[in-house]
Short mmCIF file of C-alpha atoms and ligand atoms in Angstrom, two decimals:
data_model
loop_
_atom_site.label_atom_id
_atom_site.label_comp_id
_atom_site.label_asym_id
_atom_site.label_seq_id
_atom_site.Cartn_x
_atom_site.Cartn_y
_atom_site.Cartn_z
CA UNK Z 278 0.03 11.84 -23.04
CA UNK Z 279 -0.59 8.39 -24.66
CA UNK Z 280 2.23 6.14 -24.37
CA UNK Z 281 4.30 5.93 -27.46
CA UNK Z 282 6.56 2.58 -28.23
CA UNK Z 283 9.64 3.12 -29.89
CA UNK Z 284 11.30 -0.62 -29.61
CA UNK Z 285 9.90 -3.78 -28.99
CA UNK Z 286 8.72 -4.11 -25.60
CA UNK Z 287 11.20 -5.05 -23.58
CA UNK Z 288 13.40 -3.19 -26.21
CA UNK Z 289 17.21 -4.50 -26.42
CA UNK Z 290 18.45 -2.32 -23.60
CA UNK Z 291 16.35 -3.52 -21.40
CA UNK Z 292 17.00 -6.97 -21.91
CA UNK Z 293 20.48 -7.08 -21.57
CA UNK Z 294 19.97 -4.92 -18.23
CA UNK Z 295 18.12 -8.15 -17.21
CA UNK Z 296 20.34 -10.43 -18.26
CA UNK Z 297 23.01 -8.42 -16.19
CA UNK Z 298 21.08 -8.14 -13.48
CA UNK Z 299 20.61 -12.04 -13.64
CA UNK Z 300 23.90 -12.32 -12.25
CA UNK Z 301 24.05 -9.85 -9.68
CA UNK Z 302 20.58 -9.77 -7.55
CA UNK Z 303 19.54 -12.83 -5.16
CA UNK Z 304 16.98 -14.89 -7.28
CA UNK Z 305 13.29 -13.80 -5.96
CA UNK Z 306 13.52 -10.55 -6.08
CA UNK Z 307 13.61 -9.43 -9.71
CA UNK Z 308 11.64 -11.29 -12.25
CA UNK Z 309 12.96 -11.49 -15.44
CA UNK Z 310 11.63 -13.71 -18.16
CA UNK Z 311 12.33 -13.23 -22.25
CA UNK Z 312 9.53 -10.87 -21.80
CA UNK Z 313 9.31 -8.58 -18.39
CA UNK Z 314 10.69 -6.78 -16.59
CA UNK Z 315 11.34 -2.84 -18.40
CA UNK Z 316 14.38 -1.01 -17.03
CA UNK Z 317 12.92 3.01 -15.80
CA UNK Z 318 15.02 5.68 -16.51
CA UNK Z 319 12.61 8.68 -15.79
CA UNK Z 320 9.26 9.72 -15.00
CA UNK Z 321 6.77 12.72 -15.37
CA UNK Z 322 3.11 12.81 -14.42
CA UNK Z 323 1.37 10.05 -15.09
CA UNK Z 324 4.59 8.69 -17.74
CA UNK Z 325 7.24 7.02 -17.44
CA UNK Z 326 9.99 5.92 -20.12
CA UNK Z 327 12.23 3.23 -20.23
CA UNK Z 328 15.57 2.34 -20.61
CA UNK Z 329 14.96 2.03 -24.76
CA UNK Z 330 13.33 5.39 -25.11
CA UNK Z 331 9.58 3.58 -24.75
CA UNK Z 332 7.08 5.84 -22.79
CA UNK Z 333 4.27 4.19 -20.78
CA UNK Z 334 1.50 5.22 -18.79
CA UNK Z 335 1.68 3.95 -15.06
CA UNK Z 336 -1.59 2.55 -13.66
CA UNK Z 337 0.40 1.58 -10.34
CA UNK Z 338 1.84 5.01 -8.94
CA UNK Z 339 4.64 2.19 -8.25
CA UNK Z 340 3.04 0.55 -5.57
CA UNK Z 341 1.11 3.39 -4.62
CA UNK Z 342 3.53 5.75 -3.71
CA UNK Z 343 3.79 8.54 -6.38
CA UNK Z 344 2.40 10.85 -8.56
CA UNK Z 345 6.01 10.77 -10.18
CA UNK Z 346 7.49 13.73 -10.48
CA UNK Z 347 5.51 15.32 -8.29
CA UNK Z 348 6.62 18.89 -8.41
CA UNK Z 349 6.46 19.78 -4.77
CA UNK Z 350 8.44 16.67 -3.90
CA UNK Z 351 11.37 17.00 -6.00
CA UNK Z 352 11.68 20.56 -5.42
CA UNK Z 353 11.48 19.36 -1.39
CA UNK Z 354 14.54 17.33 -2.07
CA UNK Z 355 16.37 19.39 -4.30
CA UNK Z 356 15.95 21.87 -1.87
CA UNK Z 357 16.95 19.56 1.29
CA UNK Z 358 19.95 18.08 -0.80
CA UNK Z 359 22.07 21.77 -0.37
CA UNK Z 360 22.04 21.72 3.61
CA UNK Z 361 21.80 18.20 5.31
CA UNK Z 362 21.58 15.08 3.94
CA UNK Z 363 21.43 13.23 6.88
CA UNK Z 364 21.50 13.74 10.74
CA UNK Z 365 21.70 11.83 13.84
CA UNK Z 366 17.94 10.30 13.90
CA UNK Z 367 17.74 9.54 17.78
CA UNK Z 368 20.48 11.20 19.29
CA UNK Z 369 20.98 14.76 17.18
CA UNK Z 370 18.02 14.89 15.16
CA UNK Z 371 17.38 16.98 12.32
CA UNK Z 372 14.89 20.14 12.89
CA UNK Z 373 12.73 18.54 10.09
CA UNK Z 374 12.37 15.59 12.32
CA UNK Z 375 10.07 17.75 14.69
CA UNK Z 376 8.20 19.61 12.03
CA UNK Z 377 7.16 16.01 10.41
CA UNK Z 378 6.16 14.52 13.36
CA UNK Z 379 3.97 17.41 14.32
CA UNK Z 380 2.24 17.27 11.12
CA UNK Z 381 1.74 14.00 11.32
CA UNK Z 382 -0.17 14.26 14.93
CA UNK Z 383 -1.88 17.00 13.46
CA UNK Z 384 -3.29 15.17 10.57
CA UNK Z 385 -4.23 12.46 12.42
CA UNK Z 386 -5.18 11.87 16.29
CA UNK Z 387 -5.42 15.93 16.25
CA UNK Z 388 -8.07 15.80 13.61
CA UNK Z 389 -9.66 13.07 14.97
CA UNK Z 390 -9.71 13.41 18.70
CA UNK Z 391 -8.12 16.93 19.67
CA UNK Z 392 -5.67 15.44 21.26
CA UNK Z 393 -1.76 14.66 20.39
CA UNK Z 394 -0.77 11.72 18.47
CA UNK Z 395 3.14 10.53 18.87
CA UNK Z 396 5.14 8.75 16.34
CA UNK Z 397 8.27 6.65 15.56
CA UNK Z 398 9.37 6.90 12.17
CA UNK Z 399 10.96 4.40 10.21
CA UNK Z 400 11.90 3.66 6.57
CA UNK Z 401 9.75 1.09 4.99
CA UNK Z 402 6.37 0.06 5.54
CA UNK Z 403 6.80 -3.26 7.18
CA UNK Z 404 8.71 -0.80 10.12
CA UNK Z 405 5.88 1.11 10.55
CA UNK Z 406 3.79 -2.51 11.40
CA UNK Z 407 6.10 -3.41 13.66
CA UNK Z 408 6.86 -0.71 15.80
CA UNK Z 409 3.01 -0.61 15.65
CA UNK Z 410 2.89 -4.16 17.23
CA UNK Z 411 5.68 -3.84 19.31
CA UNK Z 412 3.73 -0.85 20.77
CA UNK Z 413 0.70 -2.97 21.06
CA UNK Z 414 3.09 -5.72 23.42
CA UNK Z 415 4.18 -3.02 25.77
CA UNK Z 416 0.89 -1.21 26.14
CA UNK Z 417 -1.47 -4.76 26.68
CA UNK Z 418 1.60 -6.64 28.30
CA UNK Z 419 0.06 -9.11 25.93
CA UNK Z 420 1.68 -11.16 22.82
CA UNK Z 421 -0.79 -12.88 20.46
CA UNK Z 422 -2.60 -10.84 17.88
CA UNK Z 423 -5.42 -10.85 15.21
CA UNK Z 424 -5.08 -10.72 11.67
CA UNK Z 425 -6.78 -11.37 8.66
CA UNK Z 426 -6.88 -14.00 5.45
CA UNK Z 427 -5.19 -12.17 2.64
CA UNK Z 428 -3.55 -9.64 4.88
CA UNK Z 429 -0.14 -7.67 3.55
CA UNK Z 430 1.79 -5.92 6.12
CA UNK Z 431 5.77 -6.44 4.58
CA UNK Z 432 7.96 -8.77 4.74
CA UNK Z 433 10.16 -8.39 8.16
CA UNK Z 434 9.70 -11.03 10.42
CA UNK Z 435 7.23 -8.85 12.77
CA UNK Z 436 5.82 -8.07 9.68
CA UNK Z 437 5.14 -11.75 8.57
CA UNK Z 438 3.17 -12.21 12.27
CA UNK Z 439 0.22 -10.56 10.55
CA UNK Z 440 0.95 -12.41 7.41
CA UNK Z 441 -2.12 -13.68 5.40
CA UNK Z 442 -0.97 -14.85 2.70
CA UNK Z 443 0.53 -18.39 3.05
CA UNK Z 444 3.51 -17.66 0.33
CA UNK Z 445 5.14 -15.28 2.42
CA UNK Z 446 5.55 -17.04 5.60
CA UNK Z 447 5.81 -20.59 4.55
CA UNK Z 448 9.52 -20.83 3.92
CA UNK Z 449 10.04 -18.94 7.37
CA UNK Z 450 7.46 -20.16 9.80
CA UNK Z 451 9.88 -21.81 12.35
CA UNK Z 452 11.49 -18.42 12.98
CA UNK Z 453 8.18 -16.73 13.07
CA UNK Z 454 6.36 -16.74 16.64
CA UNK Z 455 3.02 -18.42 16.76
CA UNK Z 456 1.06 -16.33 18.51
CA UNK Z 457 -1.60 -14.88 15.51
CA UNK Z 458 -4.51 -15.96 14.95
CA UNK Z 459 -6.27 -15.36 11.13
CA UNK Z 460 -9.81 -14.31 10.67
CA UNK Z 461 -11.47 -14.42 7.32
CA UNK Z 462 -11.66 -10.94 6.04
CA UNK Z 463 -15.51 -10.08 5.65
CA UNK Z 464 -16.17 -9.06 2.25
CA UNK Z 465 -18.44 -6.05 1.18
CA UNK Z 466 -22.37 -7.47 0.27
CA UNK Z 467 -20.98 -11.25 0.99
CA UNK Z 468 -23.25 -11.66 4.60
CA UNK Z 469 -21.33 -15.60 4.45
CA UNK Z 470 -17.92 -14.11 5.11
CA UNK Z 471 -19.54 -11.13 7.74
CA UNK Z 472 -20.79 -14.64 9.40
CA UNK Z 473 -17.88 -16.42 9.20
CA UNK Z 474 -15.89 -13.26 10.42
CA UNK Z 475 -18.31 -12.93 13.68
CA UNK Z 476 -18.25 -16.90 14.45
CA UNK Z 477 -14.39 -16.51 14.13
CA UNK Z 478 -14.40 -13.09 16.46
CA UNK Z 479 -16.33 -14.86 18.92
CA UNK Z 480 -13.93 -17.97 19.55
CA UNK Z 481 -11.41 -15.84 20.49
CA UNK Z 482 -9.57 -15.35 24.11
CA UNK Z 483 -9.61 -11.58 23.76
CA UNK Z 484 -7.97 -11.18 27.43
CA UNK Z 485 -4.43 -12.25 25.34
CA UNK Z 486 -4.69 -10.34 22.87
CA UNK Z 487 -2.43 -7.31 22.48
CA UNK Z 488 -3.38 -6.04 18.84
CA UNK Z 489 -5.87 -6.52 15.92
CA UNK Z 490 -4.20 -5.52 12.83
CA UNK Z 491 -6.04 -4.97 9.39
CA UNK Z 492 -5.99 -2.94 6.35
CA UNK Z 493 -9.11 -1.11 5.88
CA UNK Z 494 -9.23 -2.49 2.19
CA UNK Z 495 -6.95 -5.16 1.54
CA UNK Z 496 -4.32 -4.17 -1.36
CA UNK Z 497 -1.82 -7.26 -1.95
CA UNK Z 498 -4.68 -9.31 -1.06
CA UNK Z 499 -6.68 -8.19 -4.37
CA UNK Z 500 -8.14 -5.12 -3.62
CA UNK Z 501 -10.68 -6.45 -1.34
CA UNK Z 502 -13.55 -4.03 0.19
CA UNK Z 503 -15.16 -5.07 3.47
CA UNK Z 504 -18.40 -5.20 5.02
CA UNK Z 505 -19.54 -1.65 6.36
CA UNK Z 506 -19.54 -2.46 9.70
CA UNK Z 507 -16.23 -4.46 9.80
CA UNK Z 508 -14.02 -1.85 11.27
CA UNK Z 509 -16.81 -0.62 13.83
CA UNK Z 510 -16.84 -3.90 14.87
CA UNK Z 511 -13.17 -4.24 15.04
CA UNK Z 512 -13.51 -0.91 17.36
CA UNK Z 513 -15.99 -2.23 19.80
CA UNK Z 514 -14.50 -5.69 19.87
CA UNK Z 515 -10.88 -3.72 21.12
CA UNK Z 516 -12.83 -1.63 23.33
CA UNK Z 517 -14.36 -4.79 24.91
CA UNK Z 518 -11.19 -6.86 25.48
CA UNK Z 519 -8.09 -3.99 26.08
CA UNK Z 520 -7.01 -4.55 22.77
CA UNK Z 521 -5.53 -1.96 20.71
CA UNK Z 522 -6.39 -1.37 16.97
CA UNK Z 523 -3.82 -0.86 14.61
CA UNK Z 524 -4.91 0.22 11.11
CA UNK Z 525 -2.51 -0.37 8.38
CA UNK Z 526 -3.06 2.10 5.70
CA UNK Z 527 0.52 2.29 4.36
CA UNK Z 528 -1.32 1.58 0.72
CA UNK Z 529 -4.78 2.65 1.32
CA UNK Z 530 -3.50 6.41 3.31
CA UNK Z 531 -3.10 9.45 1.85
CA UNK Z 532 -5.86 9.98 -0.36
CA UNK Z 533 -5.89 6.93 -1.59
CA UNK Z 534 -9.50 5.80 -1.31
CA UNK Z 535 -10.74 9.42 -1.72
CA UNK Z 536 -10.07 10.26 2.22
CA UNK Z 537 -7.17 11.14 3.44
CA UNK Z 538 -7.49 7.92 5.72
CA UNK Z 539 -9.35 4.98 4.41
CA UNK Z 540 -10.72 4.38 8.32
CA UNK Z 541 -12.39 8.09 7.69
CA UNK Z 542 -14.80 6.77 5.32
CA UNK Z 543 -16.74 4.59 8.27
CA UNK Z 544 -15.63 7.70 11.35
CA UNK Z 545 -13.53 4.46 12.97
CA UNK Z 546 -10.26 6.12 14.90
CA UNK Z 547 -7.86 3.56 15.28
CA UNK Z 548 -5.23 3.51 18.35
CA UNK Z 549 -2.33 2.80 16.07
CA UNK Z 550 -2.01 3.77 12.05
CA UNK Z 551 1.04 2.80 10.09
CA UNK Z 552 1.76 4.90 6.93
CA UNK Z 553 4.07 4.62 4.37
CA UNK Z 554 4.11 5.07 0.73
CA UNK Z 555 2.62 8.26 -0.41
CA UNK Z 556 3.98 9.74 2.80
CA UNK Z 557 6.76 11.19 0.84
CA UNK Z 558 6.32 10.36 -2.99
CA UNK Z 559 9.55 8.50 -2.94
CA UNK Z 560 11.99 8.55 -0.43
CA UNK Z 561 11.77 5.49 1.83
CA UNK Z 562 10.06 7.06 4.82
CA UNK Z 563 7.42 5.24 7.13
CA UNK Z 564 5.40 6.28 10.35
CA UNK Z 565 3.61 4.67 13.24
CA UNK Z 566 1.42 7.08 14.49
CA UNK Z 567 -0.53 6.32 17.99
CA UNK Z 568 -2.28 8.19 20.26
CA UNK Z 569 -1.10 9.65 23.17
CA UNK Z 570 -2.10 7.34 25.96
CA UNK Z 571 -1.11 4.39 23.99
CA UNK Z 572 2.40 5.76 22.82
CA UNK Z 573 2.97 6.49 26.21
CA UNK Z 574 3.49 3.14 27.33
CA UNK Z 575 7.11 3.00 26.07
CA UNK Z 576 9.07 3.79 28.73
CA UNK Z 577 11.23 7.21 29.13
CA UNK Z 578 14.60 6.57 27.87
CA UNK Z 579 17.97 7.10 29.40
CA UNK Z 580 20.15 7.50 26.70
CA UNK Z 581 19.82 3.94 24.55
CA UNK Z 582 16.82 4.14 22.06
CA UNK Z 583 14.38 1.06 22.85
CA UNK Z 584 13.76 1.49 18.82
CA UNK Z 585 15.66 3.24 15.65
CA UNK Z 586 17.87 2.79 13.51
CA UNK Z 587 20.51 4.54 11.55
CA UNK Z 588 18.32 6.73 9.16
CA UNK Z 589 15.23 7.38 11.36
CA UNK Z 590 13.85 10.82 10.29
CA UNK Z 591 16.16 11.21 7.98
CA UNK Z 592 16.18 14.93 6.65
CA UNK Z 593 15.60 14.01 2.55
CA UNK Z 594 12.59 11.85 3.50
CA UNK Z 595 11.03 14.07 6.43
CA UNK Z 596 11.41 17.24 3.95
CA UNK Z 597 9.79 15.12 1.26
CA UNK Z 598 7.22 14.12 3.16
CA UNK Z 599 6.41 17.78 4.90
CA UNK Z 600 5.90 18.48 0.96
CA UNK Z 601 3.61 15.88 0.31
CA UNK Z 602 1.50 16.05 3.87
CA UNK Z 603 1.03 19.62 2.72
CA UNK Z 604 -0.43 18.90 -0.60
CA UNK Z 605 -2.35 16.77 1.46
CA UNK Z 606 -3.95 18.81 3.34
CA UNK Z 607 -5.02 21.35 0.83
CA UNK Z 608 -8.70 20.50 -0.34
CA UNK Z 609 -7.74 20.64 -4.00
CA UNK Z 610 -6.08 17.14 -3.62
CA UNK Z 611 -9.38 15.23 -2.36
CA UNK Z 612 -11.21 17.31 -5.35
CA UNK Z 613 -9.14 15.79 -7.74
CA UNK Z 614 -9.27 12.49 -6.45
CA UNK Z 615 -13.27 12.48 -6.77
CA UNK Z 616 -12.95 13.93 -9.82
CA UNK Z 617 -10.22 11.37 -11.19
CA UNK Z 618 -12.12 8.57 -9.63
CA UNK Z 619 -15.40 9.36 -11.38
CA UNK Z 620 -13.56 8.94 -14.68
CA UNK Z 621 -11.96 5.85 -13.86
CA UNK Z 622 -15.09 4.55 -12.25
CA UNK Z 623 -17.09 5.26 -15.78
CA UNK Z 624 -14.62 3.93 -17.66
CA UNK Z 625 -14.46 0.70 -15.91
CA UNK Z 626 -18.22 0.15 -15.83
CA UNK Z 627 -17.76 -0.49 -19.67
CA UNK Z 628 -16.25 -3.58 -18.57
CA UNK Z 629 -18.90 -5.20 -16.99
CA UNK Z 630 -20.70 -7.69 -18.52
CA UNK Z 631 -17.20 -8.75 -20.43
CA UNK Z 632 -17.38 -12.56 -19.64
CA UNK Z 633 -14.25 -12.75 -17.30
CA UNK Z 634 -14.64 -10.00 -15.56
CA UNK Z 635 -16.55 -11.56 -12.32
CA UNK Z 636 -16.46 -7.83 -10.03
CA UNK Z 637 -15.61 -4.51 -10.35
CA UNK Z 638 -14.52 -3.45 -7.08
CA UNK Z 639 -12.55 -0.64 -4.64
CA UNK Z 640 -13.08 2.71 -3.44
CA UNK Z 641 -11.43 6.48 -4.78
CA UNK Z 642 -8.11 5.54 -6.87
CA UNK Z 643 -8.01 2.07 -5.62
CA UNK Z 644 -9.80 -0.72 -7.68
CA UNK Z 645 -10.14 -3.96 -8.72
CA UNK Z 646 -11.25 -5.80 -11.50
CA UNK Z 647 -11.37 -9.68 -10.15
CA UNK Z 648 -11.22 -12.18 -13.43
CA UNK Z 649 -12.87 -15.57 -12.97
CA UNK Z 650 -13.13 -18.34 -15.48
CA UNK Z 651 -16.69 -19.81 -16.55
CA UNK Z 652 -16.19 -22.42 -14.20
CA UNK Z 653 -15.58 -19.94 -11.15
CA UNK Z 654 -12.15 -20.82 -11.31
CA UNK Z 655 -9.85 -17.33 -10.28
CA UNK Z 656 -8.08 -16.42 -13.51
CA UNK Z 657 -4.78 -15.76 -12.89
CA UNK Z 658 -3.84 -17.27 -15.63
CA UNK Z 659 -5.44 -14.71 -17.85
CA UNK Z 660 -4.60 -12.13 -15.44
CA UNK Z 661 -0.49 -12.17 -15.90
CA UNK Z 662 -0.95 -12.87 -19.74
CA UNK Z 663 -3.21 -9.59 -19.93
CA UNK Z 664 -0.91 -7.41 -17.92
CA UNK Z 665 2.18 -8.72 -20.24
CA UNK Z 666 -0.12 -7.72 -23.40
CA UNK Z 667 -0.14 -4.47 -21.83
CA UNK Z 668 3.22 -3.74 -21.07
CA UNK Z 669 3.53 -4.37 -24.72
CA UNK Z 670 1.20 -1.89 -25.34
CA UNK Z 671 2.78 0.76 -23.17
CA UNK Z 672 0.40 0.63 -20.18
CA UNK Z 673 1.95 -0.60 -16.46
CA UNK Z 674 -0.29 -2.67 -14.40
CA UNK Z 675 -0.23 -5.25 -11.81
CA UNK Z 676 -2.04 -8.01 -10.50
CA UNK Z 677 -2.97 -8.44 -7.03
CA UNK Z 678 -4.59 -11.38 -4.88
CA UNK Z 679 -2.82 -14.57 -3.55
CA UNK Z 680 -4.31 -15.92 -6.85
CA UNK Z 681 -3.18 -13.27 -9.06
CA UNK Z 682 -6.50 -12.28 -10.71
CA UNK Z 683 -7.34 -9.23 -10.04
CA UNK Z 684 -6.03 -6.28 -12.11
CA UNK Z 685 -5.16 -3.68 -9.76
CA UNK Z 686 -5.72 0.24 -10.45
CA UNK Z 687 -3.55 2.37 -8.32
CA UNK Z 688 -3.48 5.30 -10.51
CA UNK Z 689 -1.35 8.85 -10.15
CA UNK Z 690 -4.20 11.42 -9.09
CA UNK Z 691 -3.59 13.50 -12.44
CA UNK Z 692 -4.26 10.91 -14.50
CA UNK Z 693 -6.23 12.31 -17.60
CA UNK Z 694 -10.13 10.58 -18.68
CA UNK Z 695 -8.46 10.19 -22.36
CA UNK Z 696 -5.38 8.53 -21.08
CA UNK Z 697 -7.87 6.35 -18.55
CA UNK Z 698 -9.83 5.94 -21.87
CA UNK Z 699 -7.09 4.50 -23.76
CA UNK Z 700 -6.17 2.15 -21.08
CA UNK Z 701 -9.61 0.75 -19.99
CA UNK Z 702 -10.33 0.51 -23.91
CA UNK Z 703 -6.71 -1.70 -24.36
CA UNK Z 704 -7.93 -3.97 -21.41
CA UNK Z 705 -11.17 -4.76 -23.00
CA UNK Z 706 -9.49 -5.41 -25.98
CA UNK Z 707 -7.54 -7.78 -24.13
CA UNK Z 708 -10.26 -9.20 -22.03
CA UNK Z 709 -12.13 -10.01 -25.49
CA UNK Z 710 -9.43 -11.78 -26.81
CA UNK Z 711 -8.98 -14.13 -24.15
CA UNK Z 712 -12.72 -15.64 -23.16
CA UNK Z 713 -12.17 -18.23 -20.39
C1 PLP F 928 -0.89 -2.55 3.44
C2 PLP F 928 0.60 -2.67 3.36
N1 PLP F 928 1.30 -2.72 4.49
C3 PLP F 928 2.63 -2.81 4.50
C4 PLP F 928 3.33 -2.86 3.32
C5 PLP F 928 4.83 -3.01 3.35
O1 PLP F 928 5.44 -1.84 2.98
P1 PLP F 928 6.98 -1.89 2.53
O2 PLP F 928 7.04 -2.71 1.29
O3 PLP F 928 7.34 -0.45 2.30
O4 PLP F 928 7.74 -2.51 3.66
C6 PLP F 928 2.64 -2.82 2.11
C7 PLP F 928 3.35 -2.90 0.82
O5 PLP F 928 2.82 -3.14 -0.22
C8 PLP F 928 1.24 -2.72 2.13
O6 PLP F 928 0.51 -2.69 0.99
#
C-alpha cells in the first residue's frame, strides 16, 4: 500500500506527544525538533501509521529488526502471553530457553562445522558483544582487542571498547579501558584502504590479543561493504596469533544480506557471532553464540552465574524468536529476499548518475546510497534535509555514517516493487531538487 497523509507531517498529535515527552525523557535520546520525530501507534507489513492517523511506508524495518507484524511472531507471543510470561533465566529456566538455544547451535556452528555451538542469551545487542568479548578474555587469558574505524557494536561500556565511531566514546573514554586498537575498515574495490588495513594488521602484537571484532558490513558506520578477502584474512590472522573472531551480525544476521549470515557469503566461520535484532521481530532478545571449544572456557558453575541477568531467556522473547528462527530456516525466506532485493537493486540503479549520489552500495536488503557534494565533501547536510522531505511524504528512512550521508535501506522482506517504486522515485525527486 502507498502511504497516505492525512495531517501535516508531524500532524498535531504528534507534536504535542513531543512536546510532552520534552519533559519527561533525558535529553539525547529522543530528538524532537518543530519537525521530527512521528509518534507510532501500529504497524502491518511494510506500513506503519502514526499517532494522527498518517500511514507510512518503513524503509528501516526499525533498525532492522522487523517485518512488523509479522504474523508468526505475534501469534508466538500471543500464544506465549496465556502460560508464562517470565521464568527464572539462570536458576529455573523456562523450557523455551532450551528449545532456543538448540536452534540457535543448530543454525549456526551445527551448519557450519557439525559440531555444537553454546550460547548466553541476553536482551539487547550491545549484551550479545560483550559476553562475546568477555568470552574472548577468559578463553585467550588476554585483554586488548581489534576493532575497526566506523565500527557499531552498542552503547554499554564493553560495548564502547570496540567503538569506532569517535561520538560515542568521547564523553566516556576515562571509564572505558584502553586496551583496543582501531584498524581502518578495508573498503570493497578501494585496494588504498585493503593496504592500509594490511600495514595496520601487521604492526600489531597479536600474542595480546584476545579478540578481533567486526561487522561483516558495517551498518551505523554507513553501510560499508569490504574487500572480499577481508574476513578470510581476519580468519587466518586469528588462526596465526590464538585470537578468537567474533563476528557481529546483530544488523547484518538473519537474512539480512541475502544469507542467513552475512560471514556465509565469503564460507568464513567465525568463533564467536552476536545476534540480535531480527532474532525475534521485536522482543528485546540477543545471543552470543560460540563454538564449543571456545564456550567451554567459562568455568562450570557452582550455583552463582558468572553472567545473566534478570530476564535472560525470557519466555516472550525465546518463543518469539523460535518463530522467527523457523521462518528462517524455511527456503522461502532467502527466495524472497533475492527476489525483493532484485527490485530494490533496479530501482536504485535509476539513481545513478544523479549528481549527489557518489555510490550505490550493500548487499541483499541492506544498501546504501552515499551522497557527496561536487567538491567531495560527504553530504550530510543534504542527507537529513532529504530524509525530513520524506517523512513528509510518508516514507521512513534513516541516515547512516559518522557523517550522516548515506541513506540507508533496511527494508521489511515483503516490501512490494510498486511501493519500492514510489519510494526510490520520491528520493530522486528529492535528490534533483537539492544539487550540491
Ligand atoms: C552491528 C551492531 N551491533 C550491535 C548493535 C547494538 O544493538 P542494541 O542497540 O540492541 O544494543 C547494533 C545496533 O544498531 C548494531 O548495528
Amino acid at each position: 500500500m502507498l502511504p497516505e497523509l492525512i495531517t501535516a507531517v508531524p500532524g498535531p498529535r504528534s507534536l504535542e506527544l513531543a512536546q510532552r515527552l520534552r519533559q519527561v525523557e533525558c535529553r539525547n535520546t529522543t530528538f524532537v525538533s518543530a519537525d521530527w520525530p512521528i509518534f507510532w501507534e501500529r504497524a502491518d507489513g511494510v506500513n506503519v501509521w502514526d499517532s494522527d492517523g498518517n500511514r507510512f511506508i518503513d524503509l528501516t524495518s526499525a533498525f532492522g529488526v522487523t517485518g512488523h507484524g509479522h504474523g508468526f511472531a505475534a501469534e508466538a507471543l500471543r500464544d506465549q502471553s496465556q502460560h508464562l510470561l517470565h521464568a527464572m533465566g539462570d536458576v529455573h529456566p523456562a523450557r523455551l530457553k532450551v528449545e532456543l538455544c538448540e536452534k540457535l547451535s543448530a543454525l549456526t556452528f551445527e551448519r557450519w562445522t557439525g559440531q555444537h555451538g553454546k550460547i548466553l542469551l541476553g536482551n539487547s545487542g550491545f549484551e550479545a558483544v560483550e559476553a562475546a568479548l568477555k568470552t574472548a578474555a577468559l578463553a585467550t587469558g588476554r585483554n586488548s582487542i581489534v576493532s575497526f574505524e566506523g565500527g557499531y557494536h552498542g552503547l554499554g561500556y564493553g560495548a564502547l571498547l570496540g567503538a569506532g565511531i569517535p561520538w560515542f566514546r568521547k564523553p566516556f573514554v576515562g571509564q572505558i579501558a584502553p586496551v583496543t586498537t582501531r584498524l581502518p575498515f578495508p573498503k570493497i574495490d578501494d585496494c588504498p584502504s585493503i593496504e592500509a588495513f594490511r600495514e595496520a594488521l601487521k604492526k600489531i602484537d597479536g600474542s595480546k590479543i584476545a579478540a578481533v571484532l567486526a561487522e561483516p558490513i558495517q551498518g551505523r558506520g554507513g553501510i560499508v561493504v569490504p574487500h572480499e578477502t577481508f574476513l578470510t584474512e581476519l580468519r587466518n590472522w586469528c588462526d596465526q596469533h590464538g585470537a578468537l573472531l567474533i563476528l557481529d551480525e546483530i544488523y547484518t544476521g538473519f537474512h539480512r544480506t541475502g544469507k542467513l549470515f552475512a560471514c556465509e557469503h565469503s564460507g568464513v566461520v567465525p568463533d564467536l557471532i552476536c545476534l540480535g535484532k531480527a532474532l525475534s521481530g521485536g522482543f528485546p532478545i540477543s545471543a552470543c553464540v560460540g563454538s564449543k571449544p571456545v564456550m567451554d572456557a567459562w568455568p562450570e558453575t557452582h550455583g552463582e552465574a558468572l553472567h545473566t541477568s534478570t530476564f535472560l531467556g525470557n519466555p516472550l522473547g525465546c518463543a518469539m524468536a523460535i518463530a522467527s528462527l523457523d521462518e528462517h530456516a524455511k527456503p522461502e525466506t532467502a527466495e524472497l529476499v533475492a527476489k525483493t532485493s532484485a527490485s530494490l537493486d533496479t530501482a536504485l540503479s535509476t539513481l545513478t548518475g544523479l549528481s549527489q549520489v557518489h555510490q550505490i552500495r550493500g548487499t541483499g536488503l541492506m544498501k546504501g546510497i552515499e551522497l557527496r557534494h561536487s567538491d567531495g565533501r560527504p553530504a550530510g547536510d543534504v542527507a537529513i534535509q532529504i530524509v525530513g522531505k520524506l517523512l513528509k511524504s510518508g516514507i521512513l528512512l534513516l541516515p547512516d555514517a559518522p557523517e550522516g550521508h548515506v541513506l540507508a535501506f533496511t527494508p521489511p522482506f515483503g516490501i512490494t516493487p510498486e511501493e519500492i517504486d514510489h519510494c526510490v522515485g520520491k528520493i530522486a525527486t528529492q535528490l534533483t531538487n537539492h544539487p550540491c
